Coordinates of C-alpha atoms in Angstrom, one line a residue:
M7 CA -87.9 14.0 31.4
L8 CA -90.4 11.9 29.4
Y9 CA -89.4 9.4 26.7
I10 CA -91.9 7.7 24.4
L11 CA -90.7 4.6 22.6
N12 CA -93.0 2.3 20.6
N13 CA -96.0 3.8 22.4
K14 CA -94.4 3.1 25.8
L15 CA -93.9 6.0 28.1
Y16 CA -90.7 6.2 30.1
M17 CA -90.9 8.8 32.9
Y18 CA -87.3 8.3 33.8
N19 CA -84.1 6.7 32.4
P20 CA -84.9 2.9 32.1
L21 CA -81.2 1.8 32.1
T22 CA -77.9 2.1 33.9
F23 CA -74.6 2.1 32.1
C24 CA -72.0 -0.1 33.8
I25 CA -68.2 -0.4 33.2
S26 CA -65.7 -2.5 35.2
T27 CA -62.1 -1.5 34.4
Y28 CA -58.5 -2.3 35.2
N29 CA -55.6 0.0 34.1
N30 CA -57.1 1.1 30.8
L31 CA -57.3 4.9 31.5
P32 CA -56.6 6.3 28.0
Y33 CA -59.5 4.3 26.6
L34 CA -61.7 4.6 29.6
K35 CA -61.7 8.4 29.1
I36 CA -62.9 8.0 25.5
A37 CA -65.5 5.5 26.5
V38 CA -67.0 7.6 29.2
E39 CA -67.2 10.7 27.1
S40 CA -68.8 8.8 24.2
V41 CA -71.5 7.3 26.4
R42 CA -72.4 10.7 27.7
K43 CA -72.2 12.4 24.3
N44 CA -73.7 9.8 21.9
S45 CA -76.2 7.8 24.0
F46 CA -79.9 8.6 23.7
F47 CA -80.3 8.3 27.5
K48 CA -77.5 10.7 28.1
N49 CA -78.3 11.3 31.7
A50 CA -78.9 7.7 32.7
P51 CA -77.1 6.4 35.9
F52 CA -73.5 5.5 35.1
I53 CA -71.6 3.1 37.4
I54 CA -67.9 2.5 37.1
H55 CA -66.1 -0.2 39.1
A56 CA -62.3 0.1 39.2
E57 CA -60.2 -2.7 40.6
N58 CA -56.6 -2.4 41.7
C59 CA -55.8 0.3 39.2
T60 CA -52.3 1.8 39.3
D61 CA -52.3 3.9 36.1
G62 CA -54.1 7.0 37.4
T63 CA -57.6 5.7 36.8
N64 CA -58.8 6.2 40.4
D65 CA -57.6 9.8 40.5
W66 CA -59.2 10.6 37.1
L67 CA -62.5 9.1 38.2
H68 CA -62.6 11.1 41.4
E69 CA -61.7 14.3 39.5
N70 CA -64.4 13.7 36.8
K71 CA -67.1 12.1 38.9
D72 CA -69.3 15.2 38.8
V73 CA -68.4 16.1 35.2
Y74 CA -69.9 12.9 33.9
N75 CA -72.3 12.2 36.8
L76 CA -70.6 8.9 37.8
T77 CA -71.2 6.5 40.7
L78 CA -67.8 5.1 41.6
L79 CA -67.1 1.7 43.0
I80 CA -63.3 1.9 43.5
E81 CA -61.3 -1.0 45.1
P82 CA -57.8 0.4 45.3
D83 CA -56.2 -2.6 47.0
N84 CA -58.6 -5.5 46.8
S85 CA -57.1 -8.7 48.0
V86 CA -59.8 -10.8 46.3
I87 CA -59.3 -10.4 42.5
R88 CA -62.7 -10.3 40.8
G89 CA -61.7 -9.8 37.2
I90 CA -64.2 -8.3 34.8
G91 CA -66.9 -10.9 35.5
G92 CA -66.9 -10.1 39.2
G93 CA -66.7 -6.4 38.5
M94 CA -69.9 -6.7 36.4
N95 CA -71.5 -8.5 39.3
I96 CA -70.5 -5.7 41.7
C97 CA -71.9 -3.0 39.3
A98 CA -75.2 -4.9 38.9
E99 CA -75.7 -5.0 42.6
H100 CA -76.0 -1.3 42.6
V101 CA -78.4 -1.0 39.6
T102 CA -82.0 0.1 40.4
T103 CA -83.3 0.7 36.9
E104 CA -85.2 -1.8 34.8
Y105 CA -82.2 -2.5 32.5
I106 CA -78.4 -2.9 32.8
M107 CA -76.2 -1.8 29.9
F108 CA -72.7 -3.3 30.2
L109 CA -69.8 -2.1 28.2
H110 CA -66.0 -2.5 28.2
S111 CA -63.8 0.4 28.9
D112 CA -62.2 0.2 25.5
F113 CA -65.5 1.0 23.6
F114 CA -66.5 4.0 21.7
V115 CA -70.3 4.1 21.2
S116 CA -72.2 5.5 18.2
N117 CA -75.3 7.7 18.2
N118 CA -78.4 6.3 20.0
W119 CA -76.9 2.9 20.3
D120 CA -78.7 2.4 23.7
L121 CA -82.0 3.3 22.2
E122 CA -81.6 0.9 19.3
C123 CA -80.9 -2.0 21.8
L124 CA -83.9 -1.0 23.9
K125 CA -86.2 -1.2 20.8
I126 CA -85.5 -4.9 20.6
F127 CA -87.0 -5.5 24.0
D128 CA -90.1 -3.6 23.0
K129 CA -90.3 -5.8 19.9
Y130 CA -90.0 -9.0 21.9
P131 CA -91.5 -8.0 25.2
D132 CA -91.9 -11.5 26.7
I133 CA -88.6 -13.1 25.8
P134 CA -85.7 -13.1 28.4
M135 CA -82.6 -12.1 26.4
W136 CA -79.4 -10.2 26.2
V137 CA -79.2 -7.7 23.4
F138 CA -75.9 -6.5 21.9
S139 CA -75.2 -3.8 19.4
H140 CA -73.3 -4.5 16.3
R141 CA -69.6 -4.1 16.9
I142 CA -66.9 -2.7 14.7
Q143 CA -63.5 -4.1 15.6
P144 CA -59.9 -3.7 14.3
N145 CA -58.4 -6.9 13.0
I146 CA -56.2 -7.5 16.0
F147 CA -56.9 -11.3 16.0
N148 CA -56.3 -11.9 12.3
E149 CA -60.0 -12.9 11.8
H150 CA -62.2 -12.8 8.7
S151 CA -65.6 -12.6 10.4
R152 CA -67.5 -13.0 13.6
P153 CA -71.3 -13.0 14.2
G154 CA -72.4 -9.4 15.0
T155 CA -68.9 -8.0 14.5
L156 CA -67.5 -6.1 11.5
I157 CA -63.8 -6.6 11.1
V158 CA -61.9 -3.6 9.7
P159 CA -58.1 -2.9 9.2
N160 CA -56.3 -2.0 12.4
N161 CA -55.6 1.6 11.6
Y162 CA -58.9 2.3 9.8
F163 CA -60.1 4.8 12.4
G164 CA -56.6 5.4 13.9
A165 CA -54.2 2.9 15.4
Y166 CA -54.4 3.9 19.0
Y167 CA -56.4 6.1 21.4
N168 CA -54.3 9.2 20.6
D169 CA -55.1 9.2 16.9
F170 CA -58.7 7.8 17.0
D171 CA -60.9 9.6 14.4
S172 CA -64.3 9.7 16.2
E173 CA -66.1 11.7 13.4
L174 CA -65.0 9.2 10.8
F175 CA -66.2 6.3 13.0
L176 CA -69.6 8.0 13.7
D177 CA -70.1 8.6 9.9
Y178 CA -69.1 5.0 9.2
A179 CA -71.4 3.6 11.9
S180 CA -74.3 5.7 10.7
E181 CA -73.9 4.4 7.1
F182 CA -73.5 0.8 8.3
S183 CA -76.7 1.0 10.4
R184 CA -78.6 2.5 7.4
L185 CA -77.5 -0.3 5.1
N186 CA -77.7 -3.2 7.6
N187 CA -81.0 -3.0 9.4
F188 CA -81.2 -6.6 10.5
E189 CA -80.9 -8.7 13.7
I190 CA -78.6 -11.6 14.3
E191 CA -80.4 -14.1 16.5
L192 CA -77.2 -15.8 18.0
G193 CA -74.7 -13.0 17.5
E194 CA -72.0 -12.3 20.1
G195 CA -71.0 -9.1 21.8
V196 CA -70.2 -7.4 25.1
S197 CA -72.0 -4.1 24.9
G198 CA -75.1 -5.9 26.3
L199 CA -78.4 -4.7 27.5
I200 CA -80.3 -7.0 29.8
R201 CA -83.2 -6.7 32.2
K202 CA -82.1 -6.4 35.8
K203 CA -84.6 -9.1 36.8
D204 CA -83.2 -11.6 34.3
W205 CA -79.6 -10.8 35.4
D206 CA -80.6 -11.4 39.0
F207 CA -82.5 -14.6 38.0
I208 CA -79.5 -16.3 36.4
G209 CA -77.2 -15.0 39.2
G210 CA -74.9 -12.9 37.1
N211 CA -71.4 -14.2 36.3
D212 CA -70.4 -17.4 38.1
P213 CA -67.5 -16.6 40.5
I214 CA -66.1 -20.0 39.7
F215 CA -64.5 -18.5 36.6
S216 CA -63.0 -15.5 38.5
P217 CA -60.7 -13.8 37.8
T218 CA -61.7 -13.6 34.2
S219 CA -59.3 -11.6 32.0
W220 CA -59.7 -7.9 31.4
E221 CA -59.7 -6.0 28.1
D222 CA -57.3 -6.8 25.3
K223 CA -53.9 -5.2 25.6
D224 CA -54.8 -2.1 23.7

């Protein structure tokens, strides 16, 4: 399949989606489905690393590997605890595309989020950087604001995975993007798109911080 973006021709998917997870199955299911359904590069390679999961994650991944076209890196009984930072490193080692798109397993992505991130690289082609999408987050930390993150009431789109209103979220995200077409130079985030060569150059996440914590207790 051919993709044309800002007069640049992509003859194949330029990025690989990567998730490293630990015992977060209900949210992982939603995340994986949203990536395949809402991304622009729907058929891009998708790597999932699962470390020491005991909540049924490994079985679900095996059962749905072909459904979502996943590459699985499962460590069912790893004596060396990597944490999410080490898990990201393991995923990156298997990436062969130009870009790596990291996400957490408690994300739900909006329409064409990956394409919008990629456009930033075409806009600044010579600058090494890590590009994040805007993030919409429930107010679980009692915050008022955070660079690149929109804080909403905890139950705005549903309080938990089982009552999440995806259609309401997609409508909200679309309207937010339409009204807020701007870049934050030093924003923060974790749904990051980075060139593989830049990730390799900096050496990924430093293992001295391992095991870094996993997702918030959803």
